[in-house]
Amino acid sequence: MDKEALYTLHSGLPRQSPGGDATTRRAIEMLPKGFNPRAIADMGCGPGMSTMVLAESFPEAAVIAVDTHQPFLDQLADAANAAGIADRVSTVNRSMELPGEEPGSFDLIWAEGSAYLVGVETALDAWRPLLRAGGCIAYTELVWLSADPPEDALNYWQEVYPDMNTVQGNLDIARSAGFDVLDHFVLPPSDWWDEYYSPLQRRINILRMEEGISEVLNNAENEINMYSLFGGCYGYVFYVLALNTRTADVSRRPA
Ligand SMILES: C[S@@+](CC[C@H](N)C(=O)[O-])C[C@H]1O[C@@H](n2cnc3c(N)ncnc32)[C@H](O)[C@@H]1O
């Protein structure tokens, strides 16, 4: 994969995966009543649409936005400056597993469309010790919604994301990683079309005029076509988790 061409395609887009401000807020509402995080990490934040919603929803929180692509972090820093919340939003150019971070650093870890990059199980294992007792994690993950998807969809995703699991498979992973599942829901099609694929398709059209045919543009367009044909049988699911009591005892922050 030509990583540079992929970043060129995604440059300037508001989102790098399906999602929406209303969807982020819906997941926030699923956190425990009265939950008031002081330290939040947004892993694989991209240009930071979710980071901004988190910072605005929790005015007493400091939010660390983590990504490995500096231009996205710069885009977010500009947005935080413009919104007057730069004092509470910091950007970190590091891998989302955050090795070496103090245990118990965060009350809330957020990850929209990014946990898959290291693998959900790996991500949950890496993030669990970073949570304080009572801490929560919310992330979105691409999953099969149908038990019997059409062969074309199966073949496509087998190639692109062979680890794609079912809704239930991901619930099982979360529970065996030491979390209670507070809630989960499927992201609406508008989060794919209005928020992600329409701006992406416009960007593809511009780059095709400027640069002609390229593998990265073809791949992106194939993905969009796949969703228009088979979107009902797969989708993104938001999972909202809390450390279960047993795990919370283990990862309690030293006094
Ligand atoms: C699919 S995008 C999702 C971005 C954002 N959460 C959104 O929904 O728009 C995944 C993001 O993870 C970043 N990324 C890739 N590997 C990473 C890693 N190991 N650690 C941190 N970020 C990573 C990419 O630069 C990209 O911004």
PDB file of C-alpha atoms and ligand atoms in Angstrom:
ATOM      1  CA  MET A   1       0.000   0.000   0.000  1.00  0.00           C
ATOM      2  CA  ASP A   2       1.271   3.461  -0.914  1.00  0.00           C
ATOM      3  CA  LYS A   3       0.875   5.157   2.469  1.00  0.00           C
ATOM      4  CA  GLU A   4       1.837   8.581   1.150  1.00  0.00           C
ATOM      5  CA  ALA A   5      -0.804   8.445  -1.606  1.00  0.00           C
ATOM      6  CA  LEU A   6      -3.362   7.297   0.968  1.00  0.00           C
ATOM      7  CA  TYR A   7      -2.612  10.279   3.204  1.00  0.00           C
ATOM      8  CA  THR A   8      -2.771  12.602   0.154  1.00  0.00           C
ATOM      9  CA  LEU A   9      -6.236  11.257  -0.624  1.00  0.00           C
ATOM     10  CA  HIS A  10      -7.381  11.741   2.966  1.00  0.00           C
ATOM     11  CA  SER A  11      -5.759  15.132   3.413  1.00  0.00           C
ATOM     12  CA  GLY A  12      -8.213  17.862   4.438  1.00  0.00           C
ATOM     13  CA  LEU A  13     -11.160  15.515   4.935  1.00  0.00           C
ATOM     14  CA  PRO A  14     -13.150  16.195   8.113  1.00  0.00           C
ATOM     15  CA  ARG A  15     -13.277  12.496   9.043  1.00  0.00           C
ATOM     16  CA  GLN A  16     -11.156   9.474   8.274  1.00  0.00           C
ATOM     17  CA  SER A  17     -13.831   6.897   9.036  1.00  0.00           C
ATOM     18  CA  PRO A  18     -17.632   6.799   9.355  1.00  0.00           C
ATOM     19  CA  GLY A  19     -18.898   8.776  12.335  1.00  0.00           C
ATOM     20  CA  GLY A  20     -20.736  11.926  13.318  1.00  0.00           C
ATOM     21  CA  ASP A  21     -20.929  14.461  16.133  1.00  0.00           C
ATOM     22  CA  ALA A  22     -24.423  13.221  17.063  1.00  0.00           C
ATOM     23  CA  THR A  23     -23.099   9.663  17.168  1.00  0.00           C
ATOM     24  CA  THR A  24     -20.192  10.655  19.419  1.00  0.00           C
ATOM     25  CA  ARG A  25     -22.691  12.402  21.734  1.00  0.00           C
ATOM     26  CA  ARG A  26     -24.958   9.359  21.717  1.00  0.00           C
ATOM     27  CA  ALA A  27     -22.056   7.188  22.892  1.00  0.00           C
ATOM     28  CA  ILE A  28     -21.157   9.780  25.561  1.00  0.00           C
ATOM     29  CA  GLU A  29     -24.720   9.514  26.893  1.00  0.00           C
ATOM     30  CA  MET A  30     -24.190   5.781  27.395  1.00  0.00           C
ATOM     31  CA  LEU A  31     -21.418   6.391  29.932  1.00  0.00           C
ATOM     32  CA  PRO A  32     -22.425   5.911  33.584  1.00  0.00           C
ATOM     33  CA  LYS A  33     -24.706   8.590  35.027  1.00  0.00           C
ATOM     34  CA  GLY A  34     -22.643  11.384  36.600  1.00  0.00           C
ATOM     35  CA  PHE A  35     -19.423  10.164  34.947  1.00  0.00           C
ATOM     36  CA  ASN A  36     -17.125  13.178  34.952  1.00  0.00           C
ATOM     37  CA  PRO A  37     -13.764  12.294  33.377  1.00  0.00           C
ATOM     38  CA  ARG A  38     -10.829  14.608  34.116  1.00  0.00           C
ATOM     39  CA  ALA A  39      -8.351  12.912  31.773  1.00  0.00           C
ATOM     40  CA  ILE A  40      -9.389  11.612  28.358  1.00  0.00           C
ATOM     41  CA  ALA A  41      -7.338  10.063  25.552  1.00  0.00           C
ATOM     42  CA  ASP A  42      -8.640  10.019  21.966  1.00  0.00           C
ATOM     43  CA  MET A  43      -6.629   7.281  20.232  1.00  0.00           C
ATOM     44  CA  GLY A  44      -6.062   7.501  16.463  1.00  0.00           C
ATOM     45  CA  CYS A  45      -7.885  10.831  16.603  1.00  0.00           C
ATOM     46  CA  GLY A  46      -7.258  11.812  12.947  1.00  0.00           C
ATOM     47  CA  PRO A  47      -8.292  15.447  12.409  1.00  0.00           C
ATOM     48  CA  GLY A  48     -10.080  15.251  15.757  1.00  0.00           C
ATOM     49  CA  MET A  49     -13.821  15.639  15.195  1.00  0.00           C
ATOM     50  CA  SER A  50     -14.472  13.311  18.150  1.00  0.00           C
ATOM     51  CA  THR A  51     -11.774  15.063  20.225  1.00  0.00           C
ATOM     52  CA  MET A  52     -13.629  18.374  19.858  1.00  0.00           C
ATOM     53  CA  VAL A  53     -16.966  16.843  20.897  1.00  0.00           C
ATOM     54  CA  LEU A  54     -15.320  15.204  23.918  1.00  0.00           C
ATOM     55  CA  ALA A  55     -13.642  18.452  25.000  1.00  0.00           C
ATOM     56  CA  GLU A  56     -16.901  20.362  24.624  1.00  0.00           C
ATOM     57  CA  SER A  57     -18.960  17.684  26.409  1.00  0.00           C
ATOM     58  CA  PHE A  58     -16.580  17.481  29.384  1.00  0.00           C
ATOM     59  CA  PRO A  59     -15.516  21.062  30.123  1.00  0.00           C
ATOM     60  CA  GLU A  60     -13.458  20.040  33.157  1.00  0.00           C
ATOM     61  CA  ALA A  61     -11.436  17.443  31.262  1.00  0.00           C
ATOM     62  CA  ALA A  62      -8.002  17.567  29.690  1.00  0.00           C
ATOM     63  CA  VAL A  63      -8.032  15.668  26.394  1.00  0.00           C
ATOM     64  CA  ILE A  64      -4.947  14.098  24.842  1.00  0.00           C
ATOM     65  CA  ALA A  65      -5.341  13.396  21.139  1.00  0.00           C
ATOM     66  CA  VAL A  66      -3.016  10.654  19.886  1.00  0.00           C
ATOM     67  CA  ASP A  67      -2.160   9.985  16.243  1.00  0.00           C
ATOM     68  CA  THR A  68       0.895   9.141  14.155  1.00  0.00           C
ATOM     69  CA  HIS A  69       0.091  11.565  11.303  1.00  0.00           C
ATOM     70  CA  GLN A  70       1.262  15.075  12.217  1.00  0.00           C
ATOM     71  CA  PRO A  71      -0.872  16.984   9.642  1.00  0.00           C
ATOM     72  CA  PHE A  72      -4.046  15.582  11.288  1.00  0.00           C
ATOM     73  CA  LEU A  73      -2.777  16.651  14.703  1.00  0.00           C
ATOM     74  CA  ASP A  74      -2.037  20.133  13.322  1.00  0.00           C
ATOM     75  CA  GLN A  75      -5.561  20.310  11.864  1.00  0.00           C
ATOM     76  CA  LEU A  76      -6.977  19.460  15.301  1.00  0.00           C
ATOM     77  CA  ALA A  77      -4.703  21.938  17.107  1.00  0.00           C
ATOM     78  CA  ASP A  78      -5.988  24.694  14.775  1.00  0.00           C
ATOM     79  CA  ALA A  79      -9.606  23.702  15.483  1.00  0.00           C
ATOM     80  CA  ALA A  80      -8.985  23.665  19.242  1.00  0.00           C
ATOM     81  CA  ASN A  81      -7.356  27.104  19.017  1.00  0.00           C
ATOM     82  CA  ALA A  82     -10.257  28.500  17.012  1.00  0.00           C
ATOM     83  CA  ALA A  83     -12.723  27.101  19.572  1.00  0.00           C
ATOM     84  CA  GLY A  84     -10.750  28.608  22.476  1.00  0.00           C
ATOM     85  CA  ILE A  85     -10.087  25.213  24.115  1.00  0.00           C
ATOM     86  CA  ALA A  86      -6.429  24.758  23.190  1.00  0.00           C
ATOM     87  CA  ASP A  87      -5.493  24.834  26.895  1.00  0.00           C
ATOM     88  CA  ARG A  88      -7.406  21.557  27.433  1.00  0.00           C
ATOM     89  CA  VAL A  89      -6.632  19.762  24.165  1.00  0.00           C
ATOM     90  CA  SER A  90      -3.095  18.526  23.563  1.00  0.00           C
ATOM     91  CA  THR A  91      -1.852  16.512  20.613  1.00  0.00           C
ATOM     92  CA  VAL A  92       0.668  13.689  20.817  1.00  0.00           C
ATOM     93  CA  ASN A  93       2.403  12.122  17.825  1.00  0.00           C
ATOM     94  CA  ARG A  94       2.752   8.568  19.120  1.00  0.00           C
ATOM     95  CA  SER A  95       1.410   5.098  18.577  1.00  0.00           C
ATOM     96  CA  MET A  96      -1.956   4.542  20.207  1.00  0.00           C
ATOM     97  CA  GLU A  97      -0.751   1.710  22.443  1.00  0.00           C
ATOM     98  CA  LEU A  98       1.064   4.460  24.408  1.00  0.00           C
ATOM     99  CA  PRO A  99       3.798   2.175  25.770  1.00  0.00           C
ATOM    100  CA  GLY A 100       5.458   3.614  28.840  1.00  0.00           C
ATOM    101  CA  GLU A 101       2.465   5.724  29.880  1.00  0.00           C
ATOM    102  CA  GLU A 102       1.753   5.782  33.630  1.00  0.00           C
ATOM    103  CA  PRO A 103      -0.841   3.180  34.684  1.00  0.00           C
ATOM    104  CA  GLY A 104      -4.117   4.806  35.671  1.00  0.00           C
ATOM    105  CA  SER A 105      -3.560   7.915  33.540  1.00  0.00           C
ATOM    106  CA  PHE A 106      -7.058   8.227  32.084  1.00  0.00           C
ATOM    107  CA  ASP A 107     -10.711   8.112  33.101  1.00  0.00           C
ATOM    108  CA  LEU A 108     -11.882   7.670  29.536  1.00  0.00           C
ATOM    109  CA  ILE A 109     -10.296   6.275  26.383  1.00  0.00           C
ATOM    110  CA  TRP A 110     -11.981   6.976  23.052  1.00  0.00           C
ATOM    111  CA  ALA A 111     -11.192   5.460  19.658  1.00  0.00           C
ATOM    112  CA  GLU A 112     -13.323   6.002  16.556  1.00  0.00           C
ATOM    113  CA  GLY A 113     -12.331   3.881  13.580  1.00  0.00           C
ATOM    114  CA  SER A 114      -8.831   3.259  14.885  1.00  0.00           C
ATOM    115  CA  ALA A 115      -8.648   0.268  17.271  1.00  0.00           C
ATOM    116  CA  TYR A 116      -8.570  -2.104  14.267  1.00  0.00           C
ATOM    117  CA  LEU A 117      -5.185  -0.673  13.266  1.00  0.00           C
ATOM    118  CA  VAL A 118      -3.518  -2.499  16.146  1.00  0.00           C
ATOM    119  CA  GLY A 119      -6.335  -5.055  16.588  1.00  0.00           C
ATOM    120  CA  VAL A 120      -9.199  -4.699  19.072  1.00  0.00           C
ATOM    121  CA  GLU A 121      -7.829  -7.276  21.526  1.00  0.00           C
ATOM    122  CA  THR A 122      -4.352  -5.716  21.478  1.00  0.00           C
ATOM    123  CA  ALA A 123      -5.850  -2.252  21.910  1.00  0.00           C
ATOM    124  CA  LEU A 124      -8.032  -3.260  24.872  1.00  0.00           C
ATOM    125  CA  ASP A 125      -5.105  -5.052  26.524  1.00  0.00           C
ATOM    126  CA  ALA A 126      -2.881  -1.994  26.048  1.00  0.00           C
ATOM    127  CA  TRP A 127      -5.523   0.493  27.236  1.00  0.00           C
ATOM    128  CA  ARG A 128      -6.954  -1.372  30.252  1.00  0.00           C
ATOM    129  CA  PRO A 129      -3.987  -0.593  32.567  1.00  0.00           C
ATOM    130  CA  LEU A 130      -4.050   3.047  31.462  1.00  0.00           C
ATOM    131  CA  LEU A 131      -7.515   3.455  32.996  1.00  0.00           C
ATOM    132  CA  ARG A 132      -8.242   4.566  36.538  1.00  0.00           C
ATOM    133  CA  ALA A 133     -10.717   2.553  38.617  1.00  0.00           C
ATOM    134  CA  GLY A 134     -14.199   3.203  37.240  1.00  0.00           C
ATOM    135  CA  GLY A 135     -12.700   4.098  33.869  1.00  0.00           C
ATOM    136  CA  CYS A 136     -14.453   3.590  30.542  1.00  0.00           C
ATOM    137  CA  ILE A 137     -13.546   2.923  26.927  1.00  0.00           C
ATOM    138  CA  ALA A 138     -15.637   3.707  23.863  1.00  0.00           C
ATOM    139  CA  TYR A 139     -14.630   2.670  20.356  1.00  0.00           C
ATOM    140  CA  THR A 140     -16.093   1.959  16.962  1.00  0.00           C
ATOM    141  CA  GLU A 141     -15.349  -1.170  15.005  1.00  0.00           C
ATOM    142  CA  LEU A 142     -16.296  -2.494  11.574  1.00  0.00           C
ATOM    143  CA  VAL A 143     -18.348  -5.676  11.979  1.00  0.00           C
ATOM    144  CA  TRP A 144     -20.546  -8.104  10.105  1.00  0.00           C
ATOM    145  CA  LEU A 145     -24.204  -7.308  10.775  1.00  0.00           C
ATOM    146  CA  SER A 146     -25.494 -10.246   8.765  1.00  0.00           C
ATOM    147  CA  ALA A 147     -24.922 -13.893   9.644  1.00  0.00           C
ATOM    148  CA  ASP A 148     -24.899 -14.780   5.974  1.00  0.00           C
ATOM    149  CA  PRO A 149     -23.329 -11.956   3.933  1.00  0.00           C
ATOM    150  CA  PRO A 150     -23.211 -12.158   0.125  1.00  0.00           C
ATOM    151  CA  GLU A 151     -20.109 -13.822  -1.266  1.00  0.00           C
ATOM    152  CA  ASP A 152     -18.867 -10.641  -3.007  1.00  0.00           C
ATOM    153  CA  ALA A 153     -18.915  -8.749   0.293  1.00  0.00           C
ATOM    154  CA  LEU A 154     -17.240 -11.642   2.106  1.00  0.00           C
ATOM    155  CA  ASN A 155     -14.479 -11.920  -0.491  1.00  0.00           C
ATOM    156  CA  TYR A 156     -13.871  -8.185  -0.503  1.00  0.00           C
ATOM    157  CA  TRP A 157     -13.541  -7.826   3.270  1.00  0.00           C
ATOM    158  CA  GLN A 158     -11.612 -11.081   3.583  1.00  0.00           C
ATOM    159  CA  GLU A 159      -8.964  -9.330   1.519  1.00  0.00           C
ATOM    160  CA  VAL A 160      -9.168  -5.846   3.074  1.00  0.00           C
ATOM    161  CA  TYR A 161      -9.904  -6.648   6.735  1.00  0.00           C
ATOM    162  CA  PRO A 162      -9.677 -10.395   7.386  1.00  0.00           C
ATOM    163  CA  ASP A 163     -10.071  -9.918  11.157  1.00  0.00           C
ATOM    164  CA  MET A 164     -13.536  -8.395  10.760  1.00  0.00           C
ATOM    165  CA  ASN A 165     -15.704  -9.970  13.466  1.00  0.00           C
ATOM    166  CA  THR A 166     -19.431 -10.064  14.292  1.00  0.00           C
ATOM    167  CA  VAL A 167     -21.275  -7.801  16.768  1.00  0.00           C
ATOM    168  CA  GLN A 168     -21.376 -10.690  19.248  1.00  0.00           C
ATOM    169  CA  GLY A 169     -17.736 -11.629  18.605  1.00  0.00           C
ATOM    170  CA  ASN A 170     -16.699  -8.135  19.633  1.00  0.00           C
ATOM    171  CA  LEU A 171     -18.920  -8.209  22.725  1.00  0.00           C
ATOM    172  CA  ASP A 172     -17.176 -11.436  23.738  1.00  0.00           C
ATOM    173  CA  ILE A 173     -13.736  -9.889  23.155  1.00  0.00           C
ATOM    174  CA  ALA A 174     -14.645  -6.874  25.316  1.00  0.00           C
ATOM    175  CA  ARG A 175     -15.930  -9.046  28.173  1.00  0.00           C
ATOM    176  CA  SER A 176     -12.965 -11.380  28.168  1.00  0.00           C
ATOM    177  CA  ALA A 177     -10.648  -8.346  28.147  1.00  0.00           C
ATOM    178  CA  GLY A 178     -12.087  -7.369  31.550  1.00  0.00           C
ATOM    179  CA  PHE A 179     -14.873  -4.946  30.643  1.00  0.00           C
ATOM    180  CA  ASP A 180     -18.603  -4.682  31.195  1.00  0.00           C
ATOM    181  CA  VAL A 181     -20.479  -3.632  28.083  1.00  0.00           C
ATOM    182  CA  LEU A 182     -22.580  -0.594  28.997  1.00  0.00           C
ATOM    183  CA  ASP A 183     -24.178  -0.411  25.571  1.00  0.00           C
ATOM    184  CA  HIS A 184     -23.561  -0.675  21.850  1.00  0.00           C
ATOM    185  CA  PHE A 185     -25.261   0.538  18.680  1.00  0.00           C
ATOM    186  CA  VAL A 186     -24.859   0.494  14.910  1.00  0.00           C
ATOM    187  CA  LEU A 187     -23.807   3.780  13.319  1.00  0.00           C
ATOM    188  CA  PRO A 188     -26.453   5.113  10.895  1.00  0.00           C
ATOM    189  CA  PRO A 189     -25.844   5.103   7.103  1.00  0.00           C
ATOM    190  CA  SER A 190     -25.684   8.940   7.183  1.00  0.00           C
ATOM    191  CA  ASP A 191     -22.434   8.613   9.163  1.00  0.00           C
ATOM    192  CA  TRP A 192     -21.020   6.724   6.182  1.00  0.00           C
ATOM    193  CA  TRP A 193     -22.458   8.805   3.352  1.00  0.00           C
ATOM    194  CA  ASP A 194     -22.791  12.400   4.579  1.00  0.00           C
ATOM    195  CA  GLU A 195     -19.845  12.459   6.937  1.00  0.00           C
ATOM    196  CA  TYR A 196     -17.326  10.229   5.211  1.00  0.00           C
ATOM    197  CA  TYR A 197     -17.930   8.794   1.755  1.00  0.00           C
ATOM    198  CA  SER A 198     -19.390  11.930   0.094  1.00  0.00           C
ATOM    199  CA  PRO A 199     -16.400  14.146   1.022  1.00  0.00           C
ATOM    200  CA  LEU A 200     -14.082  11.236   0.116  1.00  0.00           C
ATOM    201  CA  GLN A 201     -15.740  10.784  -3.291  1.00  0.00           C
ATOM    202  CA  ARG A 202     -15.366  14.537  -3.990  1.00  0.00           C
ATOM    203  CA  ARG A 203     -11.680  14.268  -3.109  1.00  0.00           C
ATOM    204  CA  ILE A 204     -11.291  11.202  -5.389  1.00  0.00           C
ATOM    205  CA  ASN A 205     -12.875  13.155  -8.259  1.00  0.00           C
ATOM    206  CA  ILE A 206     -10.495  16.099  -7.778  1.00  0.00           C
ATOM    207  CA  LEU A 207      -7.407  13.876  -7.594  1.00  0.00           C
ATOM    208  CA  ARG A 208      -8.486  11.890 -10.665  1.00  0.00           C
ATOM    209  CA  MET A 209      -8.582  15.141 -12.625  1.00  0.00           C
ATOM    210  CA  GLU A 210      -5.188  16.185 -11.274  1.00  0.00           C
ATOM    211  CA  GLU A 211      -3.367  12.869 -11.205  1.00  0.00           C
ATOM    212  CA  GLY A 212      -5.365  10.396 -13.315  1.00  0.00           C
ATOM    213  CA  ILE A 213      -5.901   6.782 -12.323  1.00  0.00           C
ATOM    214  CA  SER A 214      -4.104   5.395  -9.308  1.00  0.00           C
ATOM    215  CA  GLU A 215      -4.390   2.285  -7.175  1.00  0.00           C
ATOM    216  CA  VAL A 216      -5.249   4.244  -4.043  1.00  0.00           C
ATOM    217  CA  LEU A 217      -8.111   6.085  -5.769  1.00  0.00           C
ATOM    218  CA  ASN A 218      -9.422   2.846  -7.275  1.00  0.00           C
ATOM    219  CA  ASN A 219      -9.299   1.093  -3.908  1.00  0.00           C
ATOM    220  CA  ALA A 220     -11.173   3.935  -2.200  1.00  0.00           C
ATOM    221  CA  GLU A 221     -13.829   3.969  -4.911  1.00  0.00           C
ATOM    222  CA  ASN A 222     -14.195   0.167  -4.695  1.00  0.00           C
ATOM    223  CA  GLU A 223     -14.803   0.488  -0.971  1.00  0.00           C
ATOM    224  CA  ILE A 224     -17.518   3.104  -1.563  1.00  0.00           C
ATOM    225  CA  ASN A 225     -19.166   0.921  -4.244  1.00  0.00           C
ATOM    226  CA  MET A 226     -19.033  -2.067  -1.927  1.00  0.00           C
ATOM    227  CA  TYR A 227     -20.917  -0.151   0.783  1.00  0.00           C
ATOM    228  CA  SER A 228     -23.540   1.062  -1.695  1.00  0.00           C
ATOM    229  CA  LEU A 229     -24.143  -2.557  -2.762  1.00  0.00           C
ATOM    230  CA  PHE A 230     -23.788  -4.423   0.530  1.00  0.00           C
ATOM    231  CA  GLY A 231     -23.805  -1.809   3.309  1.00  0.00           C
ATOM    232  CA  GLY A 232     -26.721  -3.500   5.069  1.00  0.00           C
ATOM    233  CA  CYS A 233     -24.711  -6.607   5.875  1.00  0.00           C
ATOM    234  CA  TYR A 234     -21.825  -4.837   7.565  1.00  0.00           C
ATOM    235  CA  GLY A 235     -21.396  -1.616   9.481  1.00  0.00           C
ATOM    236  CA  TYR A 236     -19.627   0.237  12.244  1.00  0.00           C
ATOM    237  CA  VAL A 237     -20.690  -0.461  15.814  1.00  0.00           C
ATOM    238  CA  PHE A 238     -19.986   1.802  18.792  1.00  0.00           C
ATOM    239  CA  TYR A 239     -19.034  -0.187  21.885  1.00  0.00           C
ATOM    240  CA  VAL A 240     -19.192   1.594  25.249  1.00  0.00           C
ATOM    241  CA  LEU A 241     -17.392  -0.308  28.016  1.00  0.00           C
ATOM    242  CA  ALA A 242     -16.549   0.102  31.684  1.00  0.00           C
ATOM    243  CA  LEU A 243     -13.752  -1.656  33.564  1.00  0.00           C
ATOM    244  CA  ASN A 244     -15.442  -4.476  35.409  1.00  0.00           C
ATOM    245  CA  THR A 245     -15.061  -4.529  39.186  1.00  0.00           C
ATOM    246  CA  ARG A 246     -12.571  -7.362  39.175  1.00  0.00           C
ATOM    247  CA  THR A 247     -10.337  -5.580  36.647  1.00  0.00           C
ATOM    248  CA  ALA A 248     -10.778  -2.211  38.381  1.00  0.00           C
ATOM    249  CA  ASP A 249      -9.236  -3.681  41.552  1.00  0.00           C
ATOM    250  CA  VAL A 250      -6.202  -4.838  39.599  1.00  0.00           C
ATOM    251  CA  SER A 251      -5.607  -1.553  37.773  1.00  0.00           C
ATOM    252  CA  ARG A 252      -6.356   0.793  40.675  1.00  0.00           C
ATOM    253  CA  ARG A 253      -3.954   3.708  40.645  1.00  0.00           C
ATOM    254  CA  PRO A 254      -1.250   3.686  43.281  1.00  0.00           C
ATOM    255  CA  ALA A 255      -2.004   6.188  46.067  1.00  0.00           C
TER     256      ALA A 255
HETATM  257  C1  LIG B   1      -9.356   5.471  10.020  1.00  0.00           C
HETATM  258  S1  LIG B   1      -8.536   6.827  10.752  1.00  0.00           S
HETATM  259  C2  LIG B   1      -9.726   7.397  11.969  1.00  0.00           C
HETATM  260  C3  LIG B   1      -9.417   8.798  12.426  1.00  0.00           C
HETATM  261  C4  LIG B   1     -10.460   9.481  13.310  1.00  0.00           C
HETATM  262  N1  LIG B   1     -10.675   8.789  14.557  1.00  0.00           N
HETATM  263  C5  LIG B   1     -11.738   9.639  12.564  1.00  0.00           C
HETATM  264  O1  LIG B   1     -12.706   8.932  12.851  1.00  0.00           O
HETATM  265  O2  LIG B   1     -11.761  10.506  11.693  1.00  0.00           O
HETATM  266  C6  LIG B   1      -7.286   6.082  11.739  1.00  0.00           C
HETATM  267  C7  LIG B   1      -6.283   7.078  12.308  1.00  0.00           C
HETATM  268  O3  LIG B   1      -5.319   6.380  13.078  1.00  0.00           O
HETATM  269  C8  LIG B   1      -4.033   6.908  12.801  1.00  0.00           C
HETATM  270  N2  LIG B   1      -3.074   5.831  13.104  1.00  0.00           N
HETATM  271  C9  LIG B   1      -2.670   4.790  12.345  1.00  0.00           C
HETATM  272  N3  LIG B   1      -1.874   3.960  13.045  1.00  0.00           N
HETATM  273  C10 LIG B   1      -1.773   4.499  14.293  1.00  0.00           C
HETATM  274  C11 LIG B   1      -1.100   4.122  15.477  1.00  0.00           C
HETATM  275  N4  LIG B   1      -0.391   2.995  15.549  1.00  0.00           N
HETATM  276  N5  LIG B   1      -1.216   4.918  16.557  1.00  0.00           N
HETATM  277  C12 LIG B   1      -1.935   6.065  16.517  1.00  0.00           C
HETATM  278  N6  LIG B   1      -2.611   6.465  15.425  1.00  0.00           N
HETATM  279  C13 LIG B   1      -2.525   5.698  14.318  1.00  0.00           C
HETATM  280  C14 LIG B   1      -4.075   7.351  11.364  1.00  0.00           C
HETATM  281  O4  LIG B   1      -3.114   8.365  11.114  1.00  0.00           O
HETATM  282  C15 LIG B   1      -5.511   7.873  11.271  1.00  0.00           C
HETATM  283  O5  LIG B   1      -5.586   9.237  11.612  1.00  0.00           O
END
